mmCIF file of C-alpha atoms in Angstrom:
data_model
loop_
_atom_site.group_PDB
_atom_site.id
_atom_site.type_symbol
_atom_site.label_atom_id
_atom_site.label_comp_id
_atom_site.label_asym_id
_atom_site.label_seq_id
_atom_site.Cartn_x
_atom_site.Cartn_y
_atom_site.Cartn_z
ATOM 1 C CA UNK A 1 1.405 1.570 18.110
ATOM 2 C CA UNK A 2 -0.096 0.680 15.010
ATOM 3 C CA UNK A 3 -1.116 -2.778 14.607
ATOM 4 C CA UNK A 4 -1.726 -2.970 11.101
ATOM 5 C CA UNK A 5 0.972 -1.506 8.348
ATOM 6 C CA UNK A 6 -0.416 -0.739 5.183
ATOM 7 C CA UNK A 7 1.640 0.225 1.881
ATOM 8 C CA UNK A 8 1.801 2.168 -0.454
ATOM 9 C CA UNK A 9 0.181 5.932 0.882
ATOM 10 C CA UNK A 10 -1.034 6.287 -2.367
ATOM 11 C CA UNK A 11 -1.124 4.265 -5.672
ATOM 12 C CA UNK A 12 -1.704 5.178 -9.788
ATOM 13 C CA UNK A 13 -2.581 2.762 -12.185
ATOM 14 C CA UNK A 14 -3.688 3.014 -15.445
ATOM 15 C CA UNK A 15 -7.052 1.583 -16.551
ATOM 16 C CA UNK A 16 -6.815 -2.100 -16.895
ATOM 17 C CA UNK A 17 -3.741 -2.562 -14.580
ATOM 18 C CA UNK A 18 -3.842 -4.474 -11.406
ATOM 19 C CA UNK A 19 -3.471 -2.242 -8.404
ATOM 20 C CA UNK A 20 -1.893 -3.853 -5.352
ATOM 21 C CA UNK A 21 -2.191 -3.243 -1.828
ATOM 22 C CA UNK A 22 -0.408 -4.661 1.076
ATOM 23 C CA UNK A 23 -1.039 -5.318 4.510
ATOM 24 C CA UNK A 24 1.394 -6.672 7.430
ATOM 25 C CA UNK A 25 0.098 -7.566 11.315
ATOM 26 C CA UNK A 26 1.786 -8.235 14.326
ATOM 27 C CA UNK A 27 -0.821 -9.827 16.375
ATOM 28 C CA UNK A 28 -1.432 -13.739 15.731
ATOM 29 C CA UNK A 29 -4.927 -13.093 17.755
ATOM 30 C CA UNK A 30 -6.358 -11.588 14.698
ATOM 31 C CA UNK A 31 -8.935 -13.839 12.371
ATOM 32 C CA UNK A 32 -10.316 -11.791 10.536
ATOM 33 C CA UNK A 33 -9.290 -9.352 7.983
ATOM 34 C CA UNK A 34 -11.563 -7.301 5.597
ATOM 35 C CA UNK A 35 -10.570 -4.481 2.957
ATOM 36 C CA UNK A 36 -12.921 -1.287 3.059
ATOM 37 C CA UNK A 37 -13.296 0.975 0.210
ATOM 38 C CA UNK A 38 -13.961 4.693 1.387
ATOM 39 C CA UNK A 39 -15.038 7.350 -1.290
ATOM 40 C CA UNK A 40 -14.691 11.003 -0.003
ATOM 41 C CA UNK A 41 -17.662 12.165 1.980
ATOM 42 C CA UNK A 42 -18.622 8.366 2.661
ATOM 43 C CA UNK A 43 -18.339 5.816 5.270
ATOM 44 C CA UNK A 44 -16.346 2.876 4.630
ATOM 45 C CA UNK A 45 -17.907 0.313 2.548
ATOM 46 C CA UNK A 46 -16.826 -3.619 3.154
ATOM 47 C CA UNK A 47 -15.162 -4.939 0.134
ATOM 48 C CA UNK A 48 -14.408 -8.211 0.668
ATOM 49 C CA UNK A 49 -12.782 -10.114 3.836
ATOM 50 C CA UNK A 50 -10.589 -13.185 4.540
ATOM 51 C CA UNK A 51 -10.118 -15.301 7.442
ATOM 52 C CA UNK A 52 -7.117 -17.442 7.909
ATOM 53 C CA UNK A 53 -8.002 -20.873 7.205
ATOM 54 C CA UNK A 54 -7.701 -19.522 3.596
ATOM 55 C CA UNK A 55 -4.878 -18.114 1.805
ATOM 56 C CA UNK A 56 -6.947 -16.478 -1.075
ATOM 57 C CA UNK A 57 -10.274 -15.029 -1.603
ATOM 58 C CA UNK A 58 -11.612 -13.619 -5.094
ATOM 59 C CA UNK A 59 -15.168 -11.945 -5.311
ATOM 60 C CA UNK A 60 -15.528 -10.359 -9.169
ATOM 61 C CA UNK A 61 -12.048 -8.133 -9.637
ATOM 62 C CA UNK A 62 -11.008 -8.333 -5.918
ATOM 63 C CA UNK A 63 -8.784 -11.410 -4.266
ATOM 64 C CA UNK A 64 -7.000 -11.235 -0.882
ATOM 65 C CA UNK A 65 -4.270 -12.825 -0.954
ATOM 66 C CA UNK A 66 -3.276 -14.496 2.649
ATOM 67 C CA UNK A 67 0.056 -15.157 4.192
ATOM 68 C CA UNK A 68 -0.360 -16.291 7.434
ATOM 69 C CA UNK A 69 3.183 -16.801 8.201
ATOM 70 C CA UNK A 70 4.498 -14.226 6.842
ATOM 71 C CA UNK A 71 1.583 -12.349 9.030
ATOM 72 C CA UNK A 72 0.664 -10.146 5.616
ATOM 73 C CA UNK A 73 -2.613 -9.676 3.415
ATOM 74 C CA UNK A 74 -2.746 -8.069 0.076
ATOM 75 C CA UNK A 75 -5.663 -6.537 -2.293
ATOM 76 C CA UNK A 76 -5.408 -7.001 -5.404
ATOM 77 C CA UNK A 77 -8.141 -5.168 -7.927
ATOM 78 C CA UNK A 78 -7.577 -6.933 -11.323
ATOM 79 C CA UNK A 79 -8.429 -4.686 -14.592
ATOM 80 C CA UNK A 80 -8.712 -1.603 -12.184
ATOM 81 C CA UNK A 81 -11.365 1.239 -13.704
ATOM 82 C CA UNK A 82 -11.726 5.042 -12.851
ATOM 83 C CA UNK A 83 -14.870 4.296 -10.923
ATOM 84 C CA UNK A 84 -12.487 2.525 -8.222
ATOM 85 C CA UNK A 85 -10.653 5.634 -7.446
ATOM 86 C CA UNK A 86 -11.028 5.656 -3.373
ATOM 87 C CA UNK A 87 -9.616 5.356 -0.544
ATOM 88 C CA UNK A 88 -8.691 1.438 0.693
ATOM 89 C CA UNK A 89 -8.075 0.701 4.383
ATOM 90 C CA UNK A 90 -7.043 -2.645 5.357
ATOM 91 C CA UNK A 91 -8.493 -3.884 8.921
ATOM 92 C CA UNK A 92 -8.079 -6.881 11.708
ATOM 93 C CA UNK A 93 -9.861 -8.327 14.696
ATOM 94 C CA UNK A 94 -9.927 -11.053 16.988
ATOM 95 C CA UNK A 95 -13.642 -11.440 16.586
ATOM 96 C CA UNK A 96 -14.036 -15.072 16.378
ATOM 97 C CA UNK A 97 -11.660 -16.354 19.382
ATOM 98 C CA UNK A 98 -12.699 -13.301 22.194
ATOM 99 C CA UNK A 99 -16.038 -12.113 20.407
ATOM 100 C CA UNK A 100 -14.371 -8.379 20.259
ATOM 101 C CA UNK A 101 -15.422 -7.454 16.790
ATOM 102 C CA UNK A 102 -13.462 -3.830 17.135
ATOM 103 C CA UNK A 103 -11.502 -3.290 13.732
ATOM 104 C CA UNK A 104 -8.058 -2.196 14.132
ATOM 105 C CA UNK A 105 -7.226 -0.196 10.762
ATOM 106 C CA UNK A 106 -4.589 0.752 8.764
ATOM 107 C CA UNK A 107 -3.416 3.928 7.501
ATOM 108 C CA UNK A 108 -5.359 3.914 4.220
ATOM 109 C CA UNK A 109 -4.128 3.744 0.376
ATOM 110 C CA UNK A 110 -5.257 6.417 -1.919
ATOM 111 C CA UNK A 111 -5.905 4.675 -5.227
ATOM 112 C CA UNK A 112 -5.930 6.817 -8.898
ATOM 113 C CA UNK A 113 -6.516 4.998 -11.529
ATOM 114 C CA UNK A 114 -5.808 7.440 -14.813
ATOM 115 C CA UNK A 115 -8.153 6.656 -17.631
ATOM 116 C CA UNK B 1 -26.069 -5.977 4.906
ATOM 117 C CA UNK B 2 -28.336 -3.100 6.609
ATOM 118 C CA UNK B 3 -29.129 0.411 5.812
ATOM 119 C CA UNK B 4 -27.421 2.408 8.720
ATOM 120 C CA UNK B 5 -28.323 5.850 8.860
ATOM 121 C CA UNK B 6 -26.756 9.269 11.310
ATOM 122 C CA UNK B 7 -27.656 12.398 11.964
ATOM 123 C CA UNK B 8 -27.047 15.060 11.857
ATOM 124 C CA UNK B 9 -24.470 14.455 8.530
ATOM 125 C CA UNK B 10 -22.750 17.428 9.055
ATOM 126 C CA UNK B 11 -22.610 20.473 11.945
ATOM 127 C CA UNK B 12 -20.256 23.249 12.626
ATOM 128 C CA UNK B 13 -20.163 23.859 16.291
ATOM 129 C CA UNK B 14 -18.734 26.663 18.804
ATOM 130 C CA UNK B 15 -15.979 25.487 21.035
ATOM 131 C CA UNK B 16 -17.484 24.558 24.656
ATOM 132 C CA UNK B 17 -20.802 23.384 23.652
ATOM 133 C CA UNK B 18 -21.583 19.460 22.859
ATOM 134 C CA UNK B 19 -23.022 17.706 20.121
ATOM 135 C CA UNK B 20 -25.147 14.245 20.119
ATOM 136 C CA UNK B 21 -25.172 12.031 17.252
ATOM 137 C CA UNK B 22 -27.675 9.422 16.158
ATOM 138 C CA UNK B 23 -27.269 6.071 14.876
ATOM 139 C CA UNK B 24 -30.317 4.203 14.035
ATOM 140 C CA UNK B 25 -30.319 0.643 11.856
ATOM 141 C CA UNK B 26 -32.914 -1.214 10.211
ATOM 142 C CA UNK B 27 -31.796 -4.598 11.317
ATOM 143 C CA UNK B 28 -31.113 -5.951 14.529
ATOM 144 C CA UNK B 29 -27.743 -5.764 15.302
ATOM 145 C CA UNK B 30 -25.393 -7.827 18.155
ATOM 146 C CA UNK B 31 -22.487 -5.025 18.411
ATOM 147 C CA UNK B 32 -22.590 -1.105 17.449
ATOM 148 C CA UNK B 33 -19.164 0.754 17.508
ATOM 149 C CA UNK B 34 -18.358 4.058 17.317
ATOM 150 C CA UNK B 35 -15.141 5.437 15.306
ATOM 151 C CA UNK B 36 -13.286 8.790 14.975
ATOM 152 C CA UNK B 37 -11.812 9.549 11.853
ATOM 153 C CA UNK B 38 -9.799 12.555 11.851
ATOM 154 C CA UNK B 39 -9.534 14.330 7.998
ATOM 155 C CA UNK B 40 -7.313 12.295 5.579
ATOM 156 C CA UNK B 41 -6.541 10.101 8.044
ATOM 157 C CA UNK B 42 -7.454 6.338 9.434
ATOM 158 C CA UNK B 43 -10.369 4.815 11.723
ATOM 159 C CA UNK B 44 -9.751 5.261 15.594
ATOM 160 C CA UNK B 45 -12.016 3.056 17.385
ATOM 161 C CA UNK B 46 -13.612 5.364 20.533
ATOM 162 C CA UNK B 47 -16.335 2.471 22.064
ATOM 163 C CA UNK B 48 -18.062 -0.393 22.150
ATOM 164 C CA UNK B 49 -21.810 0.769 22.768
ATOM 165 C CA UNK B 50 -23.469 -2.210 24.884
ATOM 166 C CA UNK B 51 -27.136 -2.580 25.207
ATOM 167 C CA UNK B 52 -28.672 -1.599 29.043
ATOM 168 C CA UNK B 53 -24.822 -1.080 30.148
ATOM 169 C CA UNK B 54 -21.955 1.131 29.957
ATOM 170 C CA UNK B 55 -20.204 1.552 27.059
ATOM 171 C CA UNK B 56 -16.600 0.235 26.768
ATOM 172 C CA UNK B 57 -13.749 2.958 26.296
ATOM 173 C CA UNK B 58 -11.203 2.235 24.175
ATOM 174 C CA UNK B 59 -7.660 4.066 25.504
ATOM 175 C CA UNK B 60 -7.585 7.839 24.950
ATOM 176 C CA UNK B 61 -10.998 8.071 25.613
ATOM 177 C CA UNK B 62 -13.514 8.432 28.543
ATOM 178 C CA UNK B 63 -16.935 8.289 29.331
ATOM 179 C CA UNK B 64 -16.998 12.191 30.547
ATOM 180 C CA UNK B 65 -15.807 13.437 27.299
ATOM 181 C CA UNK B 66 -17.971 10.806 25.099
ATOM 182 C CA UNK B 67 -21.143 9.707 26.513
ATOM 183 C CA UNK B 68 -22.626 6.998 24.318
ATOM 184 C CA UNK B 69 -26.253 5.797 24.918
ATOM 185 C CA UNK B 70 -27.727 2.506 23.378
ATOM 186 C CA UNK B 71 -31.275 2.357 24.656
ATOM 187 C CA UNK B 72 -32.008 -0.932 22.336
ATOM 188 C CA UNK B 73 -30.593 -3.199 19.692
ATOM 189 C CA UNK B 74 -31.251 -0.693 16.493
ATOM 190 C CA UNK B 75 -29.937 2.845 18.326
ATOM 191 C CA UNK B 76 -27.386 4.278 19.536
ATOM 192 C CA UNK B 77 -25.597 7.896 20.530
ATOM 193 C CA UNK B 78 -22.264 9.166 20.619
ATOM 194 C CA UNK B 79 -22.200 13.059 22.115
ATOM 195 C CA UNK B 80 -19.161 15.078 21.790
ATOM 196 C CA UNK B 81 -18.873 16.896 24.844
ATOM 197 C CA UNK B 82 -17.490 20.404 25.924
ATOM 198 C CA UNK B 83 -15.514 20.428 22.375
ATOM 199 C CA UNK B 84 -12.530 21.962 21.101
ATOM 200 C CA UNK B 85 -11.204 22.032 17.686
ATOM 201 C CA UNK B 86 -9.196 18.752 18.074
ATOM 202 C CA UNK B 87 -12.416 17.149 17.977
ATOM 203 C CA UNK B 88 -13.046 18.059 14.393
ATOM 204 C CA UNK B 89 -13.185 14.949 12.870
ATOM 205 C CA UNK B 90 -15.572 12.565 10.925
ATOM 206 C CA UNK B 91 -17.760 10.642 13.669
ATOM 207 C CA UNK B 92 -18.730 7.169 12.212
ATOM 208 C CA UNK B 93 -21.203 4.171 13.902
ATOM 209 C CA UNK B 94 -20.806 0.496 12.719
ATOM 210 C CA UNK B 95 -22.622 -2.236 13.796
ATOM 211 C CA UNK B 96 -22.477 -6.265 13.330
ATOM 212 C CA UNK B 97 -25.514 -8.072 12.231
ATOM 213 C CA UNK B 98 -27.472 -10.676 14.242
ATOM 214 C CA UNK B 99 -28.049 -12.870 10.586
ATOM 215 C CA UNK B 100 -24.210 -12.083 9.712
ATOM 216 C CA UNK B 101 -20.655 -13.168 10.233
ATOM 217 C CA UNK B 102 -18.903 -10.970 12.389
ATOM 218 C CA UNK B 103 -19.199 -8.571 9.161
ATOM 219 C CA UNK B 104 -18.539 -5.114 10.216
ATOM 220 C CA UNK B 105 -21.375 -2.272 8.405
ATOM 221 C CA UNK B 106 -20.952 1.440 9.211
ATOM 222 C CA UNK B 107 -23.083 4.322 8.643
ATOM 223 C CA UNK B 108 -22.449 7.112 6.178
ATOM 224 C CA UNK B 109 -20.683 9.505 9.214
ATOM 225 C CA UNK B 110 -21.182 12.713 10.621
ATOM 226 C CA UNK B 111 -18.565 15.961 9.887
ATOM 227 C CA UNK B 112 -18.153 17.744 13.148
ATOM 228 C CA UNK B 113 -16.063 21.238 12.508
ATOM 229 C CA UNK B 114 -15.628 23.220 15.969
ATOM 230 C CA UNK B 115 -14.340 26.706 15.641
#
């Protein structure tokens, strides 16, 4: 069973456009929910995470947005650039209420953006 | 964040025979995972590896098939035993600093390709 949906498989955008992934989660134990960016031949890199006191978070071009009751995150990369071609994954875990840090992941988004 | 590093990075293997991988960090860390991630697809959690103690299995897999050492706070090892081409996959650590916030780091992987 897959606890965390992610959408869309993959994504194109054109340089400068705002590339959007979403997220959706069952569990209400999660409390924590980062965004990974994975270029081929790499190990995921931690983009920027949310936990849900907070319904958005913005570091430079990247804010998750936060829904808790709509149990749903999204990614958005504003003025998307060739260089951020990669893989995404969005992730969850109940680290903060049962101290299990394991990351439950989803299914990835292939991102193009087309100069 | 910390500078996680595994080797070996890459090995082709025979079916039958077993493989250990290293994961060493430069900082100390409270919680090192270890993660399968099968080609083009998404992160599969396979333990927690616990200091001095056994490591805990997620579902799916068991201690006979993946024996995981973590002699001290900085190192760890996953080996892939008696494989079979189903195990070729990428082979990723991640760890959770001791000065951090439940932030997730993993290392850069290792490709395992039985034949």
């Amino acid at each position: 069973q897959q606890q965390v949906k992610q959408s869309p498989q993959s994504l194109i955008v054109q340089k400068g456009g705002i590339s959007i992934i979403n997220c959706a989660y069952e569990n209400t134990a999660f409390d924590y929910f980062p965004w990974y960016q994975q270029f081929p031949g790499k190990g995921p890199a931690l983009l920027i995470a949310i936990r849900p006191d907070v319904s958005e978070k913005k570091e430079g071009r990247f804010t998750i947005s936060f829904n808790k009751s709509a149990k749903q995150f999204s990614l958005h990369i504003m003025d998307s650039q060739p260089g951020d071609s990669a893989t995404y994954f969005c992730a969850a875990s109940m680290g903060i209420q049962t101290g299990a840090n394991n990351l439950f992941f989803g299914t990835g988004t292939r991102l193009t953006v087309i100069p | 964040s910390a500078v996680i590093s595994q080797k070996p990075s890459r090995d082709i293997c025979q079916r039958g025979t077993s493989l250990t991988i290293q994961c060493q960090v430069d900082s100390q860390v409270t919680m090192m995972f270890w993660y399968r991630q099968q080609p083009g697809q998404s992160l599969t959690l396979i333990a927690t590896a616990n200091q001095g103690s056994e490591a805990t299995y997620e579902s799916g897999f068991v201690i006979d098939k993946f024996p995981i050492s973590r002699p001290n706070l900085t190192f760890s090892t996953l080996t892939v035993s008696n494989m079979s081409p189903e195990d070729s996959s990428i082979y990723l650590c991640s760890v959770t600093l001791v000065a951090g916030l439940g932030e997730q780091y993993f290392g850069p992987g290792t490709r395992l390709t039985v034949t």
